[in-house]
Short mmCIF file of C-alpha atoms in Angstrom, two decimals:
data_model
loop_
_atom_site.label_atom_id
_atom_site.label_comp_id
_atom_site.label_asym_id
_atom_site.label_seq_id
_atom_site.Cartn_x
_atom_site.Cartn_y
_atom_site.Cartn_z
CA UNK A 1194 123.51 -30.64 230.16
CA UNK A 1195 124.97 -33.04 227.58
CA UNK A 1196 127.71 -30.75 226.33
CA UNK A 1197 130.39 -33.37 227.05
CA UNK A 1198 128.67 -36.23 225.20
CA UNK A 1199 130.04 -37.47 221.91
CA UNK A 1200 126.58 -37.61 220.34
CA UNK A 1201 122.89 -37.51 221.23
CA UNK A 1202 119.68 -38.65 219.55
CA UNK A 1203 116.50 -36.63 220.02
CA UNK A 1204 112.97 -37.42 218.79
CA UNK A 1205 110.56 -34.54 218.16
CA UNK A 1206 106.86 -35.43 218.07
CA UNK A 1207 103.97 -32.97 217.92
CA UNK A 1208 100.15 -33.03 217.86
CA UNK A 1209 99.93 -36.52 219.25
CA UNK A 1210 96.55 -37.50 220.60
CA UNK A 1211 93.55 -37.40 218.27
CA UNK A 1212 92.64 -41.00 217.44
CA UNK A 1213 94.05 -44.30 218.69
CA UNK A 1214 95.37 -45.78 215.43
CA UNK A 1215 97.46 -42.78 214.28
CA UNK A 1216 98.50 -41.81 217.82
CA UNK A 1217 99.64 -45.29 218.76
CA UNK A 1218 101.26 -45.87 215.37
CA UNK A 1219 103.64 -42.96 215.96
CA UNK A 1220 104.12 -43.86 219.65
CA UNK A 1221 105.00 -47.45 218.72
CA UNK A 1222 107.49 -46.42 216.02
CA UNK A 1223 109.21 -43.94 218.34
CA UNK A 1224 109.42 -46.59 221.09
CA UNK A 1225 111.38 -49.16 219.07
CA UNK A 1226 115.07 -49.56 219.93
CA UNK A 1227 115.87 -48.60 216.38
CA UNK A 1228 114.10 -47.83 213.12
CA UNK A 1229 115.18 -48.66 209.60
CA UNK A 1230 113.01 -46.39 207.46
CA UNK A 1231 112.93 -46.91 203.73
CA UNK A 1232 115.47 -44.66 202.04
CA UNK A 1233 117.85 -44.61 205.02
CA UNK A 1234 121.24 -46.35 204.80
CA UNK A 1235 121.64 -46.82 208.54
CA UNK A 1236 119.57 -47.83 211.58
CA UNK A 1237 118.30 -44.92 213.65
CA UNK A 1238 118.44 -45.58 217.40
CA UNK A 1239 115.63 -44.52 219.71
CA UNK A 1240 115.94 -40.97 220.98
CA UNK A 1241 117.52 -40.45 224.39
CA UNK A 1242 115.21 -37.47 224.55
CA UNK A 1243 111.65 -37.11 223.32
CA UNK A 1244 110.55 -33.52 222.81
CA UNK A 1245 106.80 -33.02 222.42
CA UNK A 1246 106.28 -29.84 220.43
CA UNK A 1247 102.78 -28.90 221.50
CA UNK A 1248 99.15 -30.11 221.52
CA UNK A 1249 99.75 -33.34 223.39
CA UNK A 1250 96.01 -34.00 223.60
CA UNK A 1251 92.82 -33.22 221.67
CA UNK A 1252 90.40 -31.59 221.97
CA UNK A 1253 90.86 -30.34 225.55
CA UNK A 1254 93.79 -30.85 227.90
CA UNK A 1255 91.84 -32.24 230.85
CA UNK A 1256 93.42 -34.85 233.17
CA UNK A 1257 91.06 -37.55 231.84
CA UNK A 1258 91.91 -36.75 228.22
CA UNK A 1259 95.65 -36.81 228.96
CA UNK A 1260 95.25 -40.23 230.57
CA UNK A 1261 93.16 -41.73 227.77
CA UNK A 1262 94.62 -40.07 224.70
CA UNK A 1263 98.28 -39.58 225.61
CA UNK A 1264 99.48 -41.40 228.73
CA UNK A 1265 97.75 -44.69 227.90
CA UNK A 1266 99.12 -45.06 224.35
CA UNK A 1267 102.66 -43.97 225.25
CA UNK A 1268 102.80 -46.23 228.31
CA UNK A 1269 101.59 -49.18 226.25
CA UNK A 1270 104.12 -48.49 223.48
CA UNK A 1271 107.12 -48.35 225.84
CA UNK A 1272 106.18 -49.77 229.27
CA UNK A 1273 109.74 -49.66 230.63
CA UNK A 1274 113.34 -49.10 229.61
CA UNK A 1275 116.38 -50.98 230.81
CA UNK A 1276 119.61 -49.09 231.42
CA UNK A 1277 119.65 -45.33 230.92
CA UNK A 1278 116.08 -44.09 230.73
CA UNK A 1279 115.01 -41.73 227.96
CA UNK A 1280 113.79 -38.33 229.07
CA UNK A 1281 110.60 -36.65 227.89
CA UNK A 1282 110.16 -32.89 227.66
CA UNK A 1283 107.12 -31.00 226.34
CA UNK A 1284 105.89 -27.54 225.47
CA UNK A 1285 102.18 -26.73 225.45
CA UNK A 1286 100.12 -25.83 222.40
CA UNK A 1287 96.77 -24.09 222.34
CA UNK A 1288 94.87 -27.31 223.16
CA UNK A 1289 97.05 -27.82 226.24
CA UNK A 1290 96.31 -24.26 227.32
CA UNK A 1291 92.51 -24.58 227.25
CA UNK A 1292 92.41 -25.61 230.92
CA UNK A 1293 95.13 -23.18 231.98
CA UNK A 1294 97.84 -25.89 231.83
CA UNK A 1295 96.44 -27.81 234.79
CA UNK A 1296 96.48 -31.16 233.00
CA UNK A 1297 99.75 -30.38 231.21
CA UNK A 1298 101.65 -29.59 234.41
CA UNK A 1299 100.19 -32.63 236.15
CA UNK A 1300 101.68 -34.86 233.43
CA UNK A 1301 104.94 -33.11 232.55
CA UNK A 1302 105.80 -30.79 235.43
CA UNK A 1303 106.07 -33.16 238.41
CA UNK A 1304 108.97 -35.44 237.41
CA UNK A 1305 106.71 -38.37 236.59
CA UNK A 1306 107.14 -41.38 234.36
CA UNK A 1307 105.38 -41.90 231.04
CA UNK A 1308 106.02 -45.59 230.62
CA UNK A 1309 109.77 -46.04 230.31
CA UNK A 1310 110.50 -42.33 229.87
CA UNK A 1311 110.98 -39.84 232.67
CA UNK A 1312 109.76 -36.25 232.73
CA UNK A 1313 112.06 -33.73 234.40
CA UNK A 1314 110.81 -30.23 233.67
CA UNK A 1315 109.03 -28.13 236.30
CA UNK A 1316 107.65 -25.43 234.03
CA UNK A 1317 106.14 -25.31 230.55
CA UNK A 1318 109.52 -24.41 228.98
CA UNK A 1319 113.03 -25.79 229.14
CA UNK A 1320 116.63 -25.49 227.93
CA UNK A 1321 118.89 -28.45 227.17
CA UNK A 1322 122.63 -28.33 226.58
CA UNK A 1323 123.53 -30.59 223.65
CA UNK A 1324 126.87 -31.97 222.43
CA UNK A 1325 129.34 -29.91 220.42
CA UNK A 1326 128.09 -26.50 221.54
CA UNK A 1327 124.48 -26.99 220.53
CA UNK A 1328 121.45 -26.02 222.59
CA UNK A 1329 117.75 -26.83 222.48
CA UNK A 1330 115.23 -24.34 223.85
CA UNK A 1331 111.57 -25.24 224.21
CA UNK A 1332 109.59 -22.02 224.56
CA UNK A 1333 106.00 -21.60 225.66
CA UNK A 1334 104.33 -19.02 223.40
CA UNK A 1335 101.42 -19.05 225.88
CA UNK A 1336 98.62 -19.29 223.36
CA UNK A 1337 100.02 -16.29 221.43
CA UNK A 1338 100.09 -14.04 224.49
CA UNK A 1339 103.25 -12.10 225.34
CA UNK A 1340 106.03 -14.19 226.87
CA UNK A 1341 105.74 -13.71 230.63
CA UNK A 1342 108.46 -12.35 232.92
CA UNK A 1343 109.22 -15.70 234.60
CA UNK A 1344 109.99 -17.32 231.26
CA UNK A 1345 112.07 -14.33 230.17
CA UNK A 1346 114.11 -14.55 233.38
CA UNK A 1347 114.59 -18.31 232.88
CA UNK A 1348 116.01 -17.98 229.37
CA UNK A 1349 118.17 -15.05 230.35
CA UNK A 1350 119.79 -17.32 232.92
CA UNK A 1351 120.15 -20.03 230.28
CA UNK A 1352 121.67 -17.51 227.88
CA UNK A 1353 124.47 -16.76 230.35
CA UNK A 1354 125.68 -20.34 229.88
CA UNK A 1355 126.07 -19.88 226.12
CA UNK A 1356 129.18 -18.71 224.32
CA UNK A 1357 129.75 -16.96 221.04
CA UNK A 1358 129.35 -19.24 217.99
CA UNK A 1359 127.16 -21.69 219.92
CA UNK A 1360 124.21 -23.00 217.91
CA UNK A 1361 120.59 -23.04 219.01
CA UNK A 1362 117.58 -25.18 218.07
CA UNK A 1363 114.37 -23.37 218.99
CA UNK A 1364 111.21 -25.40 219.55
CA UNK A 1365 107.88 -23.59 219.43
CA UNK A 1366 104.27 -24.78 219.46
CA UNK A 1367 103.27 -22.85 216.33
CA UNK A 1368 104.93 -22.42 212.89
CA UNK A 1369 104.50 -18.66 212.95
CA UNK A 1370 106.75 -18.25 209.93
CA UNK A 1371 104.03 -19.61 207.62
CA UNK A 1372 101.18 -17.51 209.04
CA UNK A 1373 101.47 -14.82 206.39
CA UNK A 1374 97.91 -13.59 207.03
CA UNK A 1375 98.73 -12.40 210.55
CA UNK A 1376 101.46 -9.73 210.70
CA UNK A 1377 101.87 -10.24 214.46
CA UNK A 1378 102.17 -14.03 214.37
CA UNK A 1379 105.98 -14.00 214.45
CA UNK A 1380 106.08 -11.57 217.40
CA UNK A 1381 107.08 -14.03 220.14
CA UNK A 1382 109.70 -15.81 218.05
CA UNK A 1383 111.18 -12.49 216.99
CA UNK A 1384 111.29 -11.39 220.64
CA UNK A 1385 113.07 -14.58 221.73
CA UNK A 1386 115.48 -14.48 218.81
CA UNK A 1387 116.46 -10.85 219.21
CA UNK A 1388 116.09 -10.19 222.93
CA UNK A 1389 116.89 -13.47 224.69
CA UNK A 1390 119.35 -15.30 222.42
CA UNK A 1391 122.84 -13.88 223.09
CA UNK A 1392 124.70 -12.01 220.39
CA UNK A 1393 126.85 -14.36 218.34
CA UNK A 1394 124.68 -17.43 218.98
CA UNK A 1395 123.20 -18.73 215.71
CA UNK A 1396 119.63 -20.05 215.71
CA UNK A 1397 120.18 -22.83 213.18
CA UNK A 1398 116.73 -24.41 213.29
CA UNK A 1399 113.19 -23.76 214.46
CA UNK A 1400 110.86 -26.72 214.96
CA UNK A 1401 107.14 -26.63 215.50
CA UNK A 1402 103.90 -28.58 215.40
CA UNK A 1403 100.33 -27.17 215.35
CA UNK A 1404 99.94 -27.71 211.59
CA UNK A 1405 99.47 -31.45 211.13
CA UNK A 1406 101.85 -32.04 208.26
CA UNK A 1407 105.56 -31.88 207.47
CA UNK A 1408 107.08 -28.80 205.86
CA UNK A 1409 110.76 -27.90 205.58
CA UNK A 1410 111.93 -24.37 204.77
CA UNK A 1411 115.61 -23.53 204.38
CA UNK A 1412 117.87 -20.50 204.18
CA UNK A 1413 121.36 -20.68 202.72
CA UNK A 1414 123.60 -17.84 203.88
CA UNK A 1415 126.46 -16.24 201.97
CA UNK A 1416 128.90 -18.82 203.33
CA UNK A 1417 126.77 -21.76 202.19
CA UNK A 1418 125.49 -22.71 205.64
CA UNK A 1419 121.94 -23.97 205.87
CA UNK A 1420 119.41 -23.05 208.51
CA UNK A 1421 115.95 -24.56 208.68
CA UNK A 1422 112.40 -24.00 209.81
CA UNK A 1423 110.52 -27.29 210.14
CA UNK A 1424 106.90 -28.07 210.88
CA UNK A 1425 106.41 -31.68 211.99
CA UNK A 1426 102.91 -31.95 213.43
CA UNK A 1427 102.17 -35.49 212.32
CA UNK A 1428 102.11 -37.20 215.71
CA UNK A 1429 98.52 -38.41 215.48
CA UNK A 1430 96.14 -35.53 214.78
CA UNK A 1431 94.06 -35.25 211.61
CA UNK A 1432 96.02 -34.26 208.51
CA UNK A 1433 96.46 -30.60 207.52
CA UNK A 1434 96.74 -29.22 204.01
CA UNK A 1435 100.16 -28.44 202.52
CA UNK A 1436 99.18 -26.92 199.16
CA UNK A 1437 98.21 -23.69 200.95
CA UNK A 1438 101.76 -23.13 202.21
CA UNK A 1439 103.74 -20.30 200.61
CA UNK A 1440 106.77 -21.32 198.56
CA UNK A 1441 108.76 -18.55 200.22
CA UNK A 1442 108.53 -16.76 203.56
CA UNK A 1443 110.35 -13.62 204.64
CA UNK A 1444 110.75 -13.40 208.41
CA UNK A 1445 112.62 -11.02 210.74
CA UNK A 1446 116.30 -11.81 211.00
CA UNK A 1447 117.26 -13.36 214.32
CA UNK A 1448 120.74 -11.82 214.25
CA UNK A 1449 121.06 -8.31 212.85
CA UNK A 1450 124.29 -7.40 211.11
CA UNK A 1451 125.96 -4.02 211.39
CA UNK A 1452 124.37 -2.80 208.15
CA UNK A 1453 120.92 -4.33 208.75
CA UNK A 1454 117.94 -2.05 209.42
CA UNK A 1455 115.89 -2.80 212.59
CA UNK A 1456 113.24 -4.66 210.61
CA UNK A 1457 115.56 -6.60 208.31
CA UNK A 1458 114.09 -9.78 206.84
CA UNK A 1459 115.61 -13.02 205.66
CA UNK A 1460 114.25 -15.42 203.07
CA UNK A 1461 113.36 -19.08 203.63
CA UNK A 1462 112.36 -21.28 200.69
CA UNK A 1463 110.10 -24.31 200.87
CA UNK A 1464 112.04 -27.52 200.21
CA UNK A 1465 109.67 -30.40 200.96
CA UNK A 1466 106.12 -31.00 202.14
CA UNK A 1467 104.47 -34.21 203.26
CA UNK A 1468 102.04 -34.89 201.74
CA UNK A 1469 103.16 -33.21 198.53
CA UNK A 1470 101.19 -30.23 197.30
CA UNK A 1471 99.52 -32.18 194.43
CA UNK A 1472 98.52 -34.90 196.90
CA UNK A 1473 97.14 -32.27 199.25
CA UNK A 1474 95.03 -30.69 196.49
CA UNK A 1475 93.49 -34.05 195.65
CA UNK A 1476 92.68 -34.69 199.29
CA UNK A 1477 90.54 -31.53 199.52
CA UNK A 1478 87.69 -33.38 197.77
CA UNK A 1479 87.33 -35.66 200.78
CA UNK A 1480 85.25 -32.89 202.40
CA UNK A 1481 82.38 -33.88 200.10
CA UNK A 1482 81.96 -36.90 202.37
CA UNK A 1483 81.66 -34.78 205.52
CA UNK A 1484 78.34 -36.45 206.40
CA UNK A 1485 79.69 -39.95 205.91
CA UNK A 1486 82.85 -39.37 207.92
CA UNK A 1487 81.11 -37.33 210.63
CA UNK A 1488 77.71 -38.99 211.12
CA UNK A 1489 76.52 -36.66 213.87
CA UNK A 1490 76.99 -33.67 211.57
CA UNK A 1491 74.02 -34.72 209.40
CA UNK A 1492 71.66 -33.84 212.25
CA UNK A 1493 72.16 -30.14 211.49
CA UNK A 1494 71.07 -30.09 207.81
CA UNK A 1495 68.37 -32.67 208.57
CA UNK A 1496 66.70 -30.45 211.20
CA UNK A 1497 67.14 -27.33 209.06
CA UNK A 1498 65.37 -28.98 206.12
CA UNK A 1499 62.56 -30.22 208.34
CA UNK A 1500 62.01 -26.72 209.77
CA UNK A 1501 61.98 -25.23 206.26
CA UNK A 1502 59.51 -27.90 205.14
CA UNK A 1503 57.16 -27.10 208.01
CA UNK A 1504 57.37 -23.36 207.36
CA UNK A 1505 57.00 -23.87 203.60
CA UNK A 1506 53.96 -26.06 203.99
CA UNK A 1507 52.28 -23.49 206.21
CA UNK A 1508 52.99 -20.74 203.69
CA UNK A 1509 51.83 -22.63 200.60
CA UNK A 1510 48.73 -24.40 201.94
CA UNK A 1511 45.43 -22.61 201.45
CA UNK A 1512 43.06 -22.22 204.37
CA UNK A 1513 41.08 -25.22 203.24
CA UNK A 1514 42.02 -28.54 201.72
CA UNK A 1515 43.99 -31.54 202.88
CA UNK A 1516 47.77 -31.46 202.35
CA UNK A 1517 47.68 -34.64 200.26
CA UNK A 1518 45.37 -32.84 197.84
CA UNK A 1519 47.37 -29.63 197.40
CA UNK A 1520 51.00 -30.68 197.89
CA UNK A 1521 51.26 -32.83 194.71
CA UNK A 1522 50.42 -29.74 192.67
CA UNK A 1523 53.45 -27.83 193.93
CA UNK A 1524 56.39 -27.69 191.55
CA UNK A 1525 60.03 -26.83 192.20
CA UNK A 1526 59.39 -23.10 191.77
CA UNK A 1527 56.54 -23.15 194.27
CA UNK A 1528 58.65 -24.91 196.88
CA UNK A 1529 61.53 -22.51 196.28
CA UNK A 1530 59.56 -19.27 196.43
CA UNK A 1531 57.35 -20.56 199.22
CA UNK A 1532 60.25 -20.07 201.58
CA UNK A 1533 59.66 -16.33 201.36
CA UNK A 1534 55.89 -16.26 201.82
CA UNK A 1535 55.80 -16.75 205.57
CA UNK A 1536 57.59 -14.86 208.34
CA UNK A 1537 58.95 -18.05 209.92
CA UNK A 1538 60.58 -19.14 206.63
CA UNK A 1539 62.14 -15.73 206.15
CA UNK A 1540 63.40 -15.71 209.75
CA UNK A 1541 64.97 -19.15 209.26
CA UNK A 1542 66.72 -18.07 206.07
CA UNK A 1543 68.04 -14.88 207.65
CA UNK A 1544 69.28 -16.75 210.73
CA UNK A 1545 71.02 -19.32 208.55
CA UNK A 1546 72.59 -16.55 206.48
CA UNK A 1547 73.98 -14.84 209.59
CA UNK A 1548 75.40 -18.11 210.93
CA UNK A 1549 77.07 -19.04 207.64
CA UNK A 1550 78.38 -15.50 207.17
CA UNK A 1551 80.05 -15.60 210.58
CA UNK A 1552 81.46 -19.05 209.79
CA UNK A 1553 83.31 -17.74 206.71
CA UNK A 1554 86.97 -17.02 207.45
CA UNK A 1555 88.70 -13.82 206.38
CA UNK A 1556 92.32 -12.81 206.70
CA UNK A 1557 93.16 -11.18 210.01
CA UNK A 1558 94.70 -8.26 208.13
CA UNK A 1559 91.46 -7.59 206.19
CA UNK A 1560 89.88 -4.19 206.98
CA UNK A 1561 86.70 -4.50 209.03
CA UNK A 1562 84.38 -3.13 206.34
CA UNK A 1563 85.79 -5.49 203.72
CA UNK A 1564 85.55 -8.46 206.08
CA UNK A 1565 81.91 -7.57 206.69
CA UNK A 1566 81.20 -7.48 202.94
CA UNK A 1567 83.10 -10.72 202.25
CA UNK A 1568 81.26 -12.56 205.00
CA UNK A 1569 77.92 -11.22 203.85
CA UNK A 1570 78.43 -12.33 200.25
CA UNK A 1571 79.87 -15.72 201.17
CA UNK A 1572 77.07 -16.37 203.66
CA UNK A 1573 74.42 -15.34 201.13
CA UNK A 1574 75.77 -17.64 198.40
CA UNK A 1575 76.10 -20.53 200.84
CA UNK A 1576 72.55 -19.97 202.11
CA UNK A 1577 71.13 -19.83 198.57
CA UNK A 1578 72.81 -23.16 197.79
CA UNK A 1579 71.11 -24.78 200.81
CA UNK A 1580 67.70 -23.27 199.91
CA UNK A 1581 68.00 -24.54 196.34
CA UNK A 1582 68.85 -27.97 197.68
CA UNK A 1583 65.91 -27.86 200.10
CA UNK A 1584 63.41 -27.25 197.31
CA UNK A 1585 64.69 -30.38 195.57
CA UNK A 1586 64.50 -32.35 198.83
CA UNK A 1587 60.91 -31.24 199.46
CA UNK A 1588 59.78 -31.93 195.89
CA UNK A 1589 61.33 -35.42 195.90
CA UNK A 1590 59.77 -36.29 199.26
CA UNK A 1591 56.28 -35.13 198.26
CA UNK A 1592 56.50 -36.97 194.94
CA UNK A 1593 57.42 -40.24 196.66
CA UNK A 1594 54.70 -39.98 199.30
CA UNK A 1595 52.10 -39.09 196.65
CA UNK A 1596 53.14 -42.10 194.56
CA UNK A 1597 52.67 -44.35 197.58
CA UNK A 1598 49.18 -42.96 198.06
CA UNK A 1599 49.34 -41.96 201.72
CA UNK A 1600 46.73 -39.62 203.14
CA UNK A 1601 46.04 -37.51 206.20
CA UNK A 1602 48.58 -37.46 208.99
CA UNK A 1603 50.57 -40.27 207.41
CA UNK A 1604 51.23 -38.09 204.37
CA UNK A 1605 52.75 -35.39 206.59
CA UNK A 1606 54.66 -37.82 208.83
CA UNK A 1607 56.27 -39.84 206.02
CA UNK A 1608 57.03 -36.72 203.95
CA UNK A 1609 58.71 -35.18 207.00
CA UNK A 1610 60.80 -38.32 207.57
CA UNK A 1611 61.91 -38.31 203.93
CA UNK A 1612 62.80 -34.62 204.19
CA UNK A 1613 64.94 -35.47 207.24
CA UNK A 1614 66.80 -38.25 205.38
CA UNK A 1615 67.22 -36.50 202.02
CA UNK A 1616 67.97 -33.18 203.72
CA UNK A 1617 70.71 -34.79 205.79
CA UNK A 1618 72.36 -36.24 202.69
CA UNK A 1619 71.98 -33.33 200.28
CA UNK A 1620 72.61 -30.69 202.95
CA UNK A 1621 75.88 -32.40 203.92
CA UNK A 1622 76.93 -32.55 200.27
CA UNK A 1623 76.23 -28.85 199.85
CA UNK A 1624 78.26 -28.01 202.95
CA UNK A 1625 81.09 -30.27 201.79
CA UNK A 1626 81.03 -28.64 198.35
CA UNK A 1627 81.28 -25.25 200.05
CA UNK A 1628 84.41 -26.37 201.93
CA UNK A 1629 85.94 -27.70 198.70
CA UNK A 1630 85.19 -24.55 196.68
CA UNK A 1631 86.19 -22.18 199.49
CA UNK A 1632 89.61 -23.84 199.76
CA UNK A 1633 90.23 -24.48 196.06
CA UNK A 1634 89.16 -21.03 194.80
CA UNK A 1635 89.49 -18.64 197.73
CA UNK A 1636 92.05 -20.47 199.93
CA UNK A 1637 89.72 -20.39 202.92
CA UNK A 1638 88.75 -23.08 205.45
CA UNK A 1639 91.79 -25.33 205.01
CA UNK A 1640 91.53 -26.48 208.62
CA UNK A 1641 87.77 -27.12 208.41
CA UNK A 1642 88.13 -28.94 205.09
CA UNK A 1643 90.77 -31.37 206.32
CA UNK A 1644 89.30 -31.84 209.79
CA UNK A 1645 85.96 -32.73 208.17
CA UNK A 1646 87.78 -35.27 206.00
CA UNK A 1647 89.38 -36.88 209.08
CA UNK A 1648 92.47 -38.14 207.28
CA UNK A 1649 94.66 -40.33 209.50
CA UNK A 1650 97.36 -40.73 206.84
CA UNK A 1651 100.78 -39.08 206.40
CA UNK A 1652 101.97 -39.22 210.01
CA UNK A 1653 105.49 -38.05 210.78
CA UNK A 1654 108.06 -37.20 213.43
CA UNK A 1655 111.70 -36.14 213.51
CA UNK A 1656 114.66 -38.20 214.64
CA UNK A 1657 117.60 -35.85 215.12
CA UNK A 1658 121.28 -36.68 215.58
CA UNK A 1659 123.60 -34.18 217.25
CA UNK A 1660 127.23 -35.06 216.56
CA UNK A 1661 130.59 -33.61 215.52
CA UNK A 1662 129.27 -32.86 212.02
CA UNK A 1663 126.35 -30.79 213.28
CA UNK A 1664 122.65 -31.45 213.62
CA UNK A 1665 121.30 -34.03 211.17
CA UNK A 1666 117.54 -34.38 210.79
CA UNK A 1667 115.91 -37.62 209.69
CA UNK A 1668 112.24 -36.81 208.89
CA UNK A 1669 110.33 -40.06 209.29
CA UNK A 1670 107.05 -40.50 207.42
CA UNK A 1671 104.31 -43.08 207.94
CA UNK A 1672 102.03 -43.14 204.92
CA UNK A 1673 99.26 -45.14 206.59
CA UNK A 1674 98.67 -45.83 210.27
CA UNK A 1675 98.37 -49.38 211.50
CA UNK A 1676 94.72 -50.39 212.08
CA UNK A 1677 95.15 -54.02 213.18
CA UNK A 1678 96.73 -54.68 216.56
CA UNK A 1679 97.40 -57.61 218.83
CA UNK A 1680 97.75 -57.69 222.59
CA UNK A 1681 101.11 -58.99 223.79
CA UNK A 1682 100.09 -60.65 227.05
CA UNK A 1683 103.58 -62.00 227.76
CA UNK A 1684 106.90 -60.88 226.32
CA UNK A 1685 110.56 -61.62 226.75
CA UNK A 1686 111.57 -58.01 227.46
CA UNK A 1687 110.12 -55.38 229.76
CA UNK A 1688 110.54 -52.93 226.88
CA UNK A 1689 108.17 -54.82 224.59
CA UNK A 1690 104.96 -52.97 223.79
CA UNK A 1691 101.75 -54.17 225.42
CA UNK A 1692 99.99 -53.69 222.07
CA UNK A 1693 101.85 -54.47 218.85
CA UNK A 1694 101.06 -54.38 215.13
CA UNK A 1695 99.42 -57.57 213.97
CA UNK A 1696 101.84 -57.66 211.03
CA UNK A 1697 104.83 -57.36 213.36
CA UNK A 1698 106.03 -53.99 212.09
CA UNK A 1699 104.90 -50.66 210.63
CA UNK A 1700 106.26 -49.32 207.34
CA UNK A 1701 108.23 -46.09 207.70
CA UNK A 1702 110.24 -44.09 205.21
CA UNK A 1703 112.31 -40.96 205.01
CA UNK A 1704 110.18 -38.06 203.78
CA UNK A 1705 113.29 -36.53 202.24
CA UNK A 1706 117.02 -37.27 202.46
CA UNK A 1707 118.59 -36.42 205.83
CA UNK A 1708 119.70 -32.81 206.01
CA UNK A 1709 122.31 -31.20 208.24
CA UNK A 1710 122.26 -27.73 209.75
#
């Protein structure tokens, strides 16, 4: 309870641990005694609290992954603190829930230390009393399950400490307000807002991670007061798209007025995204390099092309004659139609179609019959694109081997190796093109597109000041993570990071001007 304090600084970081450079870049910036981001007219002191808004580790929240991907970087960034120690609180996201919160509770629920910060919570949710009649609730949406009875009882006890006209900041692990495809996505937030928050307490801001970008929505009421919904999931995970975000969202009102119907909605308008929507659209083309940025992925199209080549060869070869004698006579049409002359080729094509059809994403609200049709058509078009590419791969490989003049087994072996190489390259390009087209035209696969691109840019976190004038949010952006580090073997202060930027600092800037709610 900090209700009697004159002011308090709180850092909110989400989606932290994906790769060392972006994770440690954010951890290092948040650990400095103060930051002076470009566009800010004052130094911003380090938060007395750090609130982790979900997905503290990727891909799975095992104890080993927490140690390597979260604990290690944050300990190295701030080994110790002199004087009053900052406090760290966390709520779990879906990646933290994958092991049933075992790793999460081991790190955050046993009053441990993470470097120079202390953890104090004993459950996966918390309530903090802030200065000037403000509160911060961190709720556990429990991987989109219903909020359990223990958590309900906890917040009902917390609610008894609140008074009319108090103001609440609600921290959740998922920006449900932007999930317009799922009508039930806002269920838990609506339940907390209407059933657990006392009447007369205004929920002035909701903060979340899960989507790895920055997005600020605002609502201005009749009296000119602003309330906000902010996604700030730039703590280290791969970048998420912003151009797919709606410019306006209508969500259930947290506080119903006397004349409001039970399902009254309120409007929030998009103010700022980071990266901007035009930047996000340009970044979608990075999926074309899915094979280059994810080298192990190329194994899949390589093996598929080799299997098709083997089946095609068996279907096209006559009963007599060496392959080096008949293969050079095949043209593109022969290699394309040959995929349907043998049962094995047909089985491969049908299997691939079923896999790609199931991969295609449809809206959760789509009727089952329509989803079935959409998946079938999308899978068929995607499969045809790969089969067309295979025929080109096979023709190119045979032409090269024939020009070399190989015969017998060597003809088959070298042609197969070339099919593996060319199939890996062209198959990856086809898959990348599918991700680009699916997102650009049909607004599907945004997560797959950007995860395949593996962008480490546009990191962000929030530095929040609670004072007499209200809650002021400083959204801090880091355009590029640091990639060159030096080990600080000896330092003058126990607070100095063990690993520091080789350049001495990391460039930060305000994503948008500070805003007050």
